[in-house]
Coordinates of C-alpha atoms in Angstrom, one line a residue:
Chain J
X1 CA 115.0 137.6 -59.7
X2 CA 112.4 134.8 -59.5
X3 CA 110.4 134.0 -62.2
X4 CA 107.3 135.1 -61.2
X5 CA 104.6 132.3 -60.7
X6 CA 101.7 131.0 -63.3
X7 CA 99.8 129.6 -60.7
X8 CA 97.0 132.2 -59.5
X9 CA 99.0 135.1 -57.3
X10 CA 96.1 136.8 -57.9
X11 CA 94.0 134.1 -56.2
X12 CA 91.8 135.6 -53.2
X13 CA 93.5 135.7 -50.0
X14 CA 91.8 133.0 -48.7
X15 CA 93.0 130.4 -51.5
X16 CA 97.0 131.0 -49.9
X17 CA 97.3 128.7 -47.2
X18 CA 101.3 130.5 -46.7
X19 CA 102.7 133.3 -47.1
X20 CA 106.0 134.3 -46.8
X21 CA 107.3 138.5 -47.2
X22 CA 110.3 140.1 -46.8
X23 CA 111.6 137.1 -44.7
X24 CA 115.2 137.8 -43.3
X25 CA 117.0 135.3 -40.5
X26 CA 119.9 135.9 -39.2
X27 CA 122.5 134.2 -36.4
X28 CA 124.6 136.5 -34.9
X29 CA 126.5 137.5 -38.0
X30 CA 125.6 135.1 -39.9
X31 CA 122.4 135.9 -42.3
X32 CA 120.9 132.7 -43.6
X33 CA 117.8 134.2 -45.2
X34 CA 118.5 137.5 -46.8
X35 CA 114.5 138.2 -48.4
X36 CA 112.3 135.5 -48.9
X37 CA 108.9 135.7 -50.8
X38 CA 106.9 132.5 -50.9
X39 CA 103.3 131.8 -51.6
X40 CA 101.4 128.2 -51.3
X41 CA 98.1 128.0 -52.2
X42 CA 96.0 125.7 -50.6
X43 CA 96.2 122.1 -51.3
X44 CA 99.4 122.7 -53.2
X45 CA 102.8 120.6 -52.6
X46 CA 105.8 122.8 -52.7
X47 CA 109.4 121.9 -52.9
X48 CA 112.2 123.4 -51.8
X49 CA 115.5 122.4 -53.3
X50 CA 119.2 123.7 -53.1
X51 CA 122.6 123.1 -51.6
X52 CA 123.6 122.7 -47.7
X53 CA 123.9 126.2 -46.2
X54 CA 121.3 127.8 -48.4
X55 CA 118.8 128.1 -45.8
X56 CA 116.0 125.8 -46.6
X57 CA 115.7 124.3 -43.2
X58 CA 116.0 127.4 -42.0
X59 CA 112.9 129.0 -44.2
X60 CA 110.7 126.2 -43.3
X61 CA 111.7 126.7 -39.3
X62 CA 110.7 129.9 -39.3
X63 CA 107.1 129.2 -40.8
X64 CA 105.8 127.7 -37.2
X65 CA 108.5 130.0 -35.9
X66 CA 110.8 127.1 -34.2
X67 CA 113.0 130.1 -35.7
X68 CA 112.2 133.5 -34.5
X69 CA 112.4 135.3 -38.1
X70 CA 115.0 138.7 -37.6
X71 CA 112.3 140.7 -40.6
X72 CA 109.5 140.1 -42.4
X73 CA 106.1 138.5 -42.3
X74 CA 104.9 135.0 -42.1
X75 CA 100.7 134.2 -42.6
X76 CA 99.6 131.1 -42.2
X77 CA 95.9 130.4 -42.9
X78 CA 95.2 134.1 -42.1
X79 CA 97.0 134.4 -39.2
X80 CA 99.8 136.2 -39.1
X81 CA 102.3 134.2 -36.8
X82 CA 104.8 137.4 -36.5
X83 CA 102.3 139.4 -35.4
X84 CA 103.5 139.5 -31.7
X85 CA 100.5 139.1 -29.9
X86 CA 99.4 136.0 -31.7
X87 CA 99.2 133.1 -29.9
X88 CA 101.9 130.9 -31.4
X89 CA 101.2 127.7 -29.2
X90 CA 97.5 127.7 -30.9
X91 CA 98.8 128.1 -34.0
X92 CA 101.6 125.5 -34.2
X93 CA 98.7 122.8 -33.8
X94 CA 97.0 124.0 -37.7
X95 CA 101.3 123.0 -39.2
X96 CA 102.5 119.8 -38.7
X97 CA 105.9 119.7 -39.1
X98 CA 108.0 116.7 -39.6
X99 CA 111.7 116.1 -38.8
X100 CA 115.1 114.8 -40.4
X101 CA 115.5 113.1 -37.5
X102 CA 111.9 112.0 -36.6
X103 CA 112.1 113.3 -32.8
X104 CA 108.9 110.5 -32.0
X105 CA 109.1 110.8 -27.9
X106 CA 111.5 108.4 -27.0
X107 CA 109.9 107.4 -23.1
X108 CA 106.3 106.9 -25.0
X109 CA 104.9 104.4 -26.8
X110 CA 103.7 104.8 -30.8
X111 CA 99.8 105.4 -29.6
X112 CA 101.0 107.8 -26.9
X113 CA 102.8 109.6 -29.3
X114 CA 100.1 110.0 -31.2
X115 CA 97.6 110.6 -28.1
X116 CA 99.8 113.0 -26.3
X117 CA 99.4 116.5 -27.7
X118 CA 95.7 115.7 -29.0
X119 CA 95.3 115.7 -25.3
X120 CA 97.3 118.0 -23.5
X121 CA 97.5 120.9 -26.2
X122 CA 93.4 120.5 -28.2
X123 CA 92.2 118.8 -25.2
X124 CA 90.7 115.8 -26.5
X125 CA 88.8 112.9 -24.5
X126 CA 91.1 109.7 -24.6
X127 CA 88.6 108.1 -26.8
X128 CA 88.3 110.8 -29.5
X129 CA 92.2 110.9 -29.4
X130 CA 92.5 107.4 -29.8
X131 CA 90.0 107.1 -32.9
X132 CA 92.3 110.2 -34.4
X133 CA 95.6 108.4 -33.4
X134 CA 94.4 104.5 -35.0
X135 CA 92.8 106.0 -38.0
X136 CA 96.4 108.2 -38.9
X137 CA 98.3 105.0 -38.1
X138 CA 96.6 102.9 -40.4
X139 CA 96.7 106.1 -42.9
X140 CA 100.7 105.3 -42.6
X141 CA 100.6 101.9 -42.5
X142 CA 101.5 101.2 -39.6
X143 CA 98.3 99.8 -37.6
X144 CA 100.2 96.5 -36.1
X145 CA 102.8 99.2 -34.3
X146 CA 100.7 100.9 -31.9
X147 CA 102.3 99.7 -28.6
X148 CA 106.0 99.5 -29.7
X149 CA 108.3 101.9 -28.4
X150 CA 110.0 104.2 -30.8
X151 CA 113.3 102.6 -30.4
X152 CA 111.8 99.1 -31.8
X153 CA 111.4 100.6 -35.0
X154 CA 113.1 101.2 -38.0
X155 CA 114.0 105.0 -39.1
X156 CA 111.4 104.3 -41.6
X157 CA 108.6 103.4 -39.6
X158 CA 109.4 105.8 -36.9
X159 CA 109.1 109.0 -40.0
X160 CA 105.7 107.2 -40.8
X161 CA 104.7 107.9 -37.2
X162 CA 105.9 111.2 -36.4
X163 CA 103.8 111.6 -39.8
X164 CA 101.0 109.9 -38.4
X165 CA 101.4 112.4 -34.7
X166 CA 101.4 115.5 -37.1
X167 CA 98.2 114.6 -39.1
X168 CA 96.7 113.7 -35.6
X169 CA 96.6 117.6 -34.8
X170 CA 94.4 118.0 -38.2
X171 CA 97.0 120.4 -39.3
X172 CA 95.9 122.5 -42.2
X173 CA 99.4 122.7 -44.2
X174 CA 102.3 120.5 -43.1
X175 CA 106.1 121.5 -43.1
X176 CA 108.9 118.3 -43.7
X177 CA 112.0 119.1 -43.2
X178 CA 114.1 116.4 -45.2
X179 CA 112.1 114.2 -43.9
X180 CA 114.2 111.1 -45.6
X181 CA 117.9 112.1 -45.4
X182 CA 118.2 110.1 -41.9
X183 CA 116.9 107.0 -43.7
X184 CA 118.9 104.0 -45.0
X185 CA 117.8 104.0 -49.1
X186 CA 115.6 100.7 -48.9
X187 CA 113.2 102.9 -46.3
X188 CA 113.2 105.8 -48.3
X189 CA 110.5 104.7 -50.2
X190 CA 107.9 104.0 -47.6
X191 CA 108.4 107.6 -46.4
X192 CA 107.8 109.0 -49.6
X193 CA 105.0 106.9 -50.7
X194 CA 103.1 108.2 -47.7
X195 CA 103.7 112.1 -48.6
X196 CA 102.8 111.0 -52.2
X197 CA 99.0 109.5 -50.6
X198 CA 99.0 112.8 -48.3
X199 CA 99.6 115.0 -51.4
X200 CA 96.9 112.8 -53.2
X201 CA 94.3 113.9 -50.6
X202 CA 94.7 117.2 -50.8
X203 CA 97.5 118.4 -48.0
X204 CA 98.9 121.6 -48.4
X205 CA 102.9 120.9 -48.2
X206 CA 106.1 122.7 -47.5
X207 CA 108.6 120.4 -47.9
X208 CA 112.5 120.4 -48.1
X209 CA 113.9 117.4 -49.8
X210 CA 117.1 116.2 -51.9
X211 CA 114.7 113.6 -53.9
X212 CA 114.4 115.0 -57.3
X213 CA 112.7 112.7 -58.8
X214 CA 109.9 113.0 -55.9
X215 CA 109.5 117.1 -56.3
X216 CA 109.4 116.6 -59.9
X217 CA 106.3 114.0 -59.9
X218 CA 104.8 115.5 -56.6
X219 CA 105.4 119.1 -55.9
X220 CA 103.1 121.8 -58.0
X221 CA 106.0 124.1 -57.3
X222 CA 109.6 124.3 -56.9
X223 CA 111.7 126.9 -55.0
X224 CA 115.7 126.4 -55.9
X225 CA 117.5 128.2 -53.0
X226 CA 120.8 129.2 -52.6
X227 CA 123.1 131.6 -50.2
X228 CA 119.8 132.5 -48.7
X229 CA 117.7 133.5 -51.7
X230 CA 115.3 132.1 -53.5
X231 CA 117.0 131.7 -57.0
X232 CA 114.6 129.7 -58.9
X233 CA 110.7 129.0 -58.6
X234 CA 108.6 127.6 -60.9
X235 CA 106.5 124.4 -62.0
X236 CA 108.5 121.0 -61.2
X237 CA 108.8 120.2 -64.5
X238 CA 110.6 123.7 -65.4
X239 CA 112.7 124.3 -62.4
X240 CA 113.8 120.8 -62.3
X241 CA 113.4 120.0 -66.3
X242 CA 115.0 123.1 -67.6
X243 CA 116.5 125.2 -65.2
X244 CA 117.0 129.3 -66.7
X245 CA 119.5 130.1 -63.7
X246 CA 123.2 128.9 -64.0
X247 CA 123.1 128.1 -60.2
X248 CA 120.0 126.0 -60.3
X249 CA 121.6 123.9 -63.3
X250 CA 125.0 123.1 -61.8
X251 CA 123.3 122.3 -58.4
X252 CA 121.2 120.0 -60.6
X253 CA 124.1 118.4 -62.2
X254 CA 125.5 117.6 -59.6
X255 CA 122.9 116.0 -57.8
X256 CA 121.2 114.4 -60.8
X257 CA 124.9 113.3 -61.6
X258 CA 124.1 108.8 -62.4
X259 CA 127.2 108.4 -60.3
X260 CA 125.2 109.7 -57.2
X261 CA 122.1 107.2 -56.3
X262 CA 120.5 108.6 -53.1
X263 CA 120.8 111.8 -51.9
X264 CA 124.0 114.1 -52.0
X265 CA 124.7 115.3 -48.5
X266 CA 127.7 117.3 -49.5
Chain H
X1 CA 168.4 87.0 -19.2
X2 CA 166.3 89.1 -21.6
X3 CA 162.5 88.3 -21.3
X4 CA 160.6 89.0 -24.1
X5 CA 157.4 91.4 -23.1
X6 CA 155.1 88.5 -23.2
X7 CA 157.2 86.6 -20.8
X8 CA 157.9 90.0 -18.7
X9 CA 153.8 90.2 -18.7
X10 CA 154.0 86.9 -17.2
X11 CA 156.2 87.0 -14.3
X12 CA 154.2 90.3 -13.2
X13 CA 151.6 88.6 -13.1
X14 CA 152.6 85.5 -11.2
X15 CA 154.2 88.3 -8.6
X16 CA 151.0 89.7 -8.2
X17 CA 149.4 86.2 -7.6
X18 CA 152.2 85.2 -5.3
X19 CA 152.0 88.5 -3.1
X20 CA 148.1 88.0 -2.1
X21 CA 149.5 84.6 -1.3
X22 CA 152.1 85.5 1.4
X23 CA 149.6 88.4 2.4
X24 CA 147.1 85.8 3.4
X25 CA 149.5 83.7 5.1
X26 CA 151.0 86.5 6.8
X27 CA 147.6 87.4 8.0
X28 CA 146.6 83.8 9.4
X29 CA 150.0 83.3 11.1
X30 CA 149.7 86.3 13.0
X31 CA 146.3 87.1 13.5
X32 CA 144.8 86.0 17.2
X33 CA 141.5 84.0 15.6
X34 CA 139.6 83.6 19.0
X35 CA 140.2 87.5 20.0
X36 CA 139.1 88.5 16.5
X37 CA 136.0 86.2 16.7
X38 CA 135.4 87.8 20.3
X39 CA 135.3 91.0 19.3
X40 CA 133.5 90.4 15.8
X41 CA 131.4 87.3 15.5
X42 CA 129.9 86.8 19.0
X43 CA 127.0 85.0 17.6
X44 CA 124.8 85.5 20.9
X45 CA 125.3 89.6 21.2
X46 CA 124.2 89.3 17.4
X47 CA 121.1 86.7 17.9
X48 CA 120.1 89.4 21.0
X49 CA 119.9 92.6 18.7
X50 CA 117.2 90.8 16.4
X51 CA 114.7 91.3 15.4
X52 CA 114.9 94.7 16.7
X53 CA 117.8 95.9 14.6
X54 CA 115.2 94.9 11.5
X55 CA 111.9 96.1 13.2
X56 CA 112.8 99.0 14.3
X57 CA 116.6 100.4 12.9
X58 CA 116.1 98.9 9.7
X59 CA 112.8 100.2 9.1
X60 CA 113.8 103.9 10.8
X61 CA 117.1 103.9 8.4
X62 CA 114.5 103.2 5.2
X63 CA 111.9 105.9 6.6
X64 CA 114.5 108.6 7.5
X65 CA 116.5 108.3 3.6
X66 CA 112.8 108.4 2.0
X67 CA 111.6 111.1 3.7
X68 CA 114.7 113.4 3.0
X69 CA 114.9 111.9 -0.7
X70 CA 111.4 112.7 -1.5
X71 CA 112.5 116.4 0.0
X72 CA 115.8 116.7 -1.8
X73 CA 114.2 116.0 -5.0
X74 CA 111.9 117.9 -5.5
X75 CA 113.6 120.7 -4.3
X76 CA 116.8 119.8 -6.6
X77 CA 114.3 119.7 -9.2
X78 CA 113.3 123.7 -8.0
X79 CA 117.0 124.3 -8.0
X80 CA 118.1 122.6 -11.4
X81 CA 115.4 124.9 -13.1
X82 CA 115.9 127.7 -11.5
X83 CA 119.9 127.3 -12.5
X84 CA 118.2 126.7 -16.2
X85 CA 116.4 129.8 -15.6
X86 CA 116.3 132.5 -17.8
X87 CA 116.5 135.2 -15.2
X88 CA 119.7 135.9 -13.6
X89 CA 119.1 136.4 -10.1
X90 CA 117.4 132.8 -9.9
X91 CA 121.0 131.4 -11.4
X92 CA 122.8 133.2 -8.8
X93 CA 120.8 132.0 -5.8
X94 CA 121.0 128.2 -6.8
X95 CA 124.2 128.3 -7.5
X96 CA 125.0 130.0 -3.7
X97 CA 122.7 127.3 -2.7
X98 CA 124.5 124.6 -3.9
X99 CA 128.3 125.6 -3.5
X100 CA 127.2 125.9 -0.1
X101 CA 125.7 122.8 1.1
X102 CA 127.6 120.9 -1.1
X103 CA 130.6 122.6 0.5
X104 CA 129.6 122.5 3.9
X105 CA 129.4 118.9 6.1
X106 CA 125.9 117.1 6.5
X107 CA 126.4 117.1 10.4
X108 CA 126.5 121.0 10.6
X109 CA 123.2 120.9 9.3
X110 CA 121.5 118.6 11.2
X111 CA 123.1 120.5 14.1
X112 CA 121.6 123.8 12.8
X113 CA 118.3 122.4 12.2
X114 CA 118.1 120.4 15.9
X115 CA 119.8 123.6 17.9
X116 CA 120.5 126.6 15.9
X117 CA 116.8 127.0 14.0
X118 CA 114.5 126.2 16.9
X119 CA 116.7 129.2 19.3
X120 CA 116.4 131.4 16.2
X121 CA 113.1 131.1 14.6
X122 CA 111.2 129.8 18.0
X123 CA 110.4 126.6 15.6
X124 CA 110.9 123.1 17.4
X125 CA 110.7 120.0 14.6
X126 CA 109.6 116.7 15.3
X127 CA 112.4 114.0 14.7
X128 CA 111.2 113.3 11.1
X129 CA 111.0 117.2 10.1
X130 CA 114.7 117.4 11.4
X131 CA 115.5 114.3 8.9
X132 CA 113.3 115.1 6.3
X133 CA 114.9 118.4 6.0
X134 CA 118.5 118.1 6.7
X135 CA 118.7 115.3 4.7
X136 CA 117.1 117.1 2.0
X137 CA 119.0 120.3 2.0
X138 CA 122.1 118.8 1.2
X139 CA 121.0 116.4 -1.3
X140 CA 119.0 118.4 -2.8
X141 CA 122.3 120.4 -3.3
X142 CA 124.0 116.9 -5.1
X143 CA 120.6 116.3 -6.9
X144 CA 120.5 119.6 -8.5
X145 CA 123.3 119.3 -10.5
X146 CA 122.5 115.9 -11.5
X147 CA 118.7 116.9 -12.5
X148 CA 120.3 120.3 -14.6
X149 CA 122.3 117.5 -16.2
X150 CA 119.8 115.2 -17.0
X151 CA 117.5 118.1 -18.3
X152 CA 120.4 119.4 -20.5
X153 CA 121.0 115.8 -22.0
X154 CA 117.2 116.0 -23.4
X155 CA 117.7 116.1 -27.2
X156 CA 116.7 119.6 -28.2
X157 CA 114.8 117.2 -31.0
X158 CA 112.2 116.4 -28.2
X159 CA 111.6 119.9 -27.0
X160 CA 111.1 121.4 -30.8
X161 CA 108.6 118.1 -31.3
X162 CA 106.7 119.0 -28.8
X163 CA 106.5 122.7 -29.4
X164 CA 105.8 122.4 -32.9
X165 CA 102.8 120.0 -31.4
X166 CA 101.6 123.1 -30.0
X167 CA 102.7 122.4 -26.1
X168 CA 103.3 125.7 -24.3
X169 CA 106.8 125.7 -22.6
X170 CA 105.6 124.6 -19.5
X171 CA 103.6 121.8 -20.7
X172 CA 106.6 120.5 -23.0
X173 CA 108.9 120.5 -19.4
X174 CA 106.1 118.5 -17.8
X175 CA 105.4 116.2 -20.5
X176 CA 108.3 115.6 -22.9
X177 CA 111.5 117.1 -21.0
X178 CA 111.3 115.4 -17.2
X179 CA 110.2 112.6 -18.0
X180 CA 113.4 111.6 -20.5
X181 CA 115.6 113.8 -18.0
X182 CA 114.5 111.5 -15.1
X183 CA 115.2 108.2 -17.3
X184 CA 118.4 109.7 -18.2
X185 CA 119.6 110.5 -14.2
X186 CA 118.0 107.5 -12.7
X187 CA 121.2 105.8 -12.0
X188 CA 123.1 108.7 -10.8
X189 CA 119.9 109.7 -8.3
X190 CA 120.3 105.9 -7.3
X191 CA 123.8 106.6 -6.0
X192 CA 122.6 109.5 -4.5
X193 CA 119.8 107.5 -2.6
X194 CA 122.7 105.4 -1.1
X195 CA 124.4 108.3 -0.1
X196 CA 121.6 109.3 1.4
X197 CA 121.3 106.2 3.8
X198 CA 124.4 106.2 4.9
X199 CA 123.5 110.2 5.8
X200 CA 120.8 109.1 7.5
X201 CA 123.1 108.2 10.4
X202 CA 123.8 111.6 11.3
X203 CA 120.2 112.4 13.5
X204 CA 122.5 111.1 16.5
X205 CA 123.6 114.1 17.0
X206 CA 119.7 115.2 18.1
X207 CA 119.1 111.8 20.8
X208 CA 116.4 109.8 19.7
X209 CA 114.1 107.5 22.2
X210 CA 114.8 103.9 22.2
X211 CA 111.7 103.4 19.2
X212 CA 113.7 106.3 17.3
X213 CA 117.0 104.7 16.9
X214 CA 118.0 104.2 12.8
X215 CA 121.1 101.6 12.5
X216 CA 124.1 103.4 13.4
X217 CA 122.6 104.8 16.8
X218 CA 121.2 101.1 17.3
X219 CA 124.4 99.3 16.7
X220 CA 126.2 102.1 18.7
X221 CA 124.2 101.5 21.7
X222 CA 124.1 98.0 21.8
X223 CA 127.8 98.4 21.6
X224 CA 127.9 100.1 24.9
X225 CA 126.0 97.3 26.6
X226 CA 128.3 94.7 25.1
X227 CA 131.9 93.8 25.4
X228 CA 132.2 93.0 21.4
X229 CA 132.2 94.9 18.2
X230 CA 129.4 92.4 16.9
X231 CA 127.1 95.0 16.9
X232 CA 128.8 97.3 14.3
X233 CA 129.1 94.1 11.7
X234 CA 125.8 93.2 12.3
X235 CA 124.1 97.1 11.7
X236 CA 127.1 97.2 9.1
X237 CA 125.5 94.3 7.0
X238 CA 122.1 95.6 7.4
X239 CA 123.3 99.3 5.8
X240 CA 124.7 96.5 2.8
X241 CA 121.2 94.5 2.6
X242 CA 120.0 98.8 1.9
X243 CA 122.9 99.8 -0.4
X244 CA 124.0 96.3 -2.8
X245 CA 120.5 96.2 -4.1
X246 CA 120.6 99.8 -4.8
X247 CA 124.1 99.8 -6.6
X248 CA 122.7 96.5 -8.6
X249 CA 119.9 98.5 -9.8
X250 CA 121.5 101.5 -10.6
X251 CA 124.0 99.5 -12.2
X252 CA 121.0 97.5 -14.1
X253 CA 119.5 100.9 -15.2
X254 CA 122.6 102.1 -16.4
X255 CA 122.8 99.4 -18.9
X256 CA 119.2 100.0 -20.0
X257 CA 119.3 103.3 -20.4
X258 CA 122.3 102.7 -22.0
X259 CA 121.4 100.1 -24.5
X260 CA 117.9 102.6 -25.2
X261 CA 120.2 105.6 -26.0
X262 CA 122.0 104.3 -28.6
X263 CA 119.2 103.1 -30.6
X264 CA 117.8 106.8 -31.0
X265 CA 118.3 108.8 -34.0
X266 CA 119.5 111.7 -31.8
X267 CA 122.8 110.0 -30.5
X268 CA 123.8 108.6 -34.1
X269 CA 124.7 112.0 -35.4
X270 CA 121.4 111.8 -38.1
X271 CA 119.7 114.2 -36.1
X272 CA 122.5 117.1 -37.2
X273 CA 120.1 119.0 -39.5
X274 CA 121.7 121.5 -41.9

């Protein structure tokens, strides 16, 4: 069903960063993902697109297993994280992940944010931490926030941090889920230029987004889902720029549609 | 001789004005001022219980309530996670636990504790065991449910931050969960805490030496001496100098907390993801 991929499947092993087989998720009854396959090589962006309900949030859960997948097999980096003796806790700190809703700790401050799980998860001295924390704040931008509480920010500022507290963890791929759909348009951009610099440098990237016109300059790939399959993958420019599948296109209508400006959340 | 509602509004009104007027008439016609200032405001039986009734049942009121908080929480804290727990048997006995000393009066258990444990178990506690403890079993009973709460109210946002940080269950309860959970309770454990004092009352029932005495045994004893209830305004006022300050702060901290919760993402319905 989808188009199978240009870019090097038959890299070595070591060039896939993810890789996603067979995955199935369901919730009670309900069965979100019916059969994923996704590969991301490393340093590659990928995009995944598609309705509400198709289960993109869901697919990019399951990759630091925040969702416990129902089948299949996740590898990240060479680890497989479904293997059930892995340690998941060690691997969660190689994927960042960033949120819709940003979830910065709400009782510490930005540097603590930043400081907290470079401490209590990899261990770091306060001073090595603190280096890691400053220099990823000033990667975002953000350098004259490191003592403000996360409720003293804007929704755009607090995404750059949580951005900033994944990087801290030097992940080897990070995961965003819709990581601008909380944000009021005029901060969207801030968000996005950020992922744009990350992409820039390299970062290998999962991420879930309704901003079209970001996947299509950014992302190597895209993956259109919908009802729990992957429908459509391909480069940007094709998936987004000439969609073959009927479901891809009217999805793309209507979000592309002039009359809608930001994101359709419908 | 129709009113129209705003002038029906009105009248009520004045009625309600008028009758706290005749009531206070009422009570200063009748009332016998020099017998009430007898029994209530005899200035010299009140300058005679200072400073003792600071020095000593002030100070033994604050030292009893903080030694059976500092119990009561952190075994409500056992007790809210163990009713969080994931295994059964753990849910079952906190719950026992807490229907039944929430269910049962505080006075039964400080008698238990002072008569029943030491012929049972051959175990005699000092006076601030007996507190510490009694105090602490039933509030931990109160406090458990508060803490559950307040552990509940966390948004899961915080808990899947933290685990996708790499923190270990444990280590996100420790570091992300508490923390917010305490912030969140604060102003109910603050009524608690004034509960609490006013508990703290109860270690009558064991007989304490003169240097033992908390307010309400103080005041009580004075009493005897003393032909006057001055002495049960004056500890009464004392319990208020405890008790106003606490209700201000929880009151204060309600509206912090308050203010602080709306401002999250969480609690503006943004942090529904699909």
């Amino acid at each position: 069903m989808s188009v199978d991929d240009v870019v090097g499947v038959g890299g070595a092993a070591s060039d896939l960063a993810v890789e996603i087989t067979g995955l199935k998720k369901s919730f009670g009854t309900l069965d979100v993902l019916k059969g994923i396959d996704v590969r991301v090589n490393r340093g590659d962006v990928v995009c995944v697109i598609g309705p509400s309900g198709s289960g993109k949030s869901t697919l990019l859960r399951c990759v630091n297993l925040l969702e416990e997948p129902t089948a299949g097999r996740i590898v990240v980096n060479g680890a497989e994280l479904t293997d059930p003796d892995v340690d998941i806790d060690a691997a969660r700190t190689r994927i960042g992940m960033v949120f819709q809703s940003f979830n910065l700790f709400s009782h510490l401050n930005v540097l603590n944010n930043l400081m907290v799980a470079q401490r209590k998860v990899l261990k770091r001295d306060a001073k090595q931490a603190q280096e890691v924390a400053l220099r990823n704040l000033e990667r975002v931008g953000l350098s004259d926030k490191v003592n403000a509480m996360p409720g003293q920010l804007s929704g755009g500022q607090q995404q750059r941090v949580a951005i900033a507290r994944a990087l801290s963890m030097d992940p080897d791929v990070m995961l965003f889920d819709e990581p601008t759909s909380a944000l009021d348009p005029e901060l969207v951009g801030d968000v996005l230029g950020v992922m744009r610099q990350l992409a820039d440098e390299g970062m290998t990237m999962l991420v879930v987004t309704h901003e079209m016109q970001f996947a299509r300059e950014v992302a190597d790939r895209v993956l259109f889902m919908d009802g729990g399959y992957v429908v459509e993958e391909g480069p940007a420019e094709q998936v987004i720029g000439a969609p073959q599948h009927e479901r891809t296109q009217s999805f793309l209508a209507r979000v592309l549609d002039p009359t809608h400006q930001g994101p359709s959340s419908t | 001789m129709a009113l129209s509602k705003r002038q029906r509004a009105k009248a009520f009104r004045f009625a309600q004005y008028a009758l706290l007027v005749v009531a206070a008439v009422l009570l200063a016609v009748v009332a016998d001022w020099n017998e009430i200032q007898r029994s209530f405001f005899n200035l010299e039986i009140a300058a005679e219980m200072f400073p003792n009734a600071i020095t000593v049942a002030l100070k033994n009121t604050l030292v009893y309530t903080a030694l059976g908080f500092a119990f009561g929480l952190a075994l409500g804290l056992v007790l809210a996670l163990m009713k969080l727990s994931p295994v059964a048997p753990y849910r079952w006995l906190a719950t026992i636990y807490i229907e039944f000393f929430r269910g049962v009066p505080a006075l039964l258990v400080f008698i238990a504790l002072s008569f029943g444990v030491p012929l049972a178990f051959g175990l005699q506690f000092d006076i601030y065991s007996t507190v510490m403890l009694a105090l602490g079993i039933v509030g931990a009973a109160y406090m458990a449910e508060t803490i559950r709460a307040g552990i509940q109210a966390v948004p899961k946002g915080q808990i899947e931050a933290a685990r996708s940080l790499g923190m270990s269950q444990g280590r996100t309860l420790l570091t992300v969960v508490i923390p917010q959970a305490f912030r969140i309770i604060l102003p109910p454990l603050t009524n608690e805490l004034i509960l609490l004092t006013k508990d703290s009352s109860l270690i009558y029932i064991i007989g304490l030496a003169r240097d033992q005495y908390e307010l309400t045994k103080f005041g009580r004893e004075t009493l005897s001496r003393s032909p006057s209830l001055t002495p049960i305004l004056v500890v009464g006022l004392c319990y208020l100098l405890i008790t106003l300050p606490l209700g201000h702060l929880s009151r204060h901290l309600e509206r912090r907390t308050g203010g602080k919760k709306i401002s999250t993402p969480e609690s503006t319905g943004l942090g529904v993801s699909a």
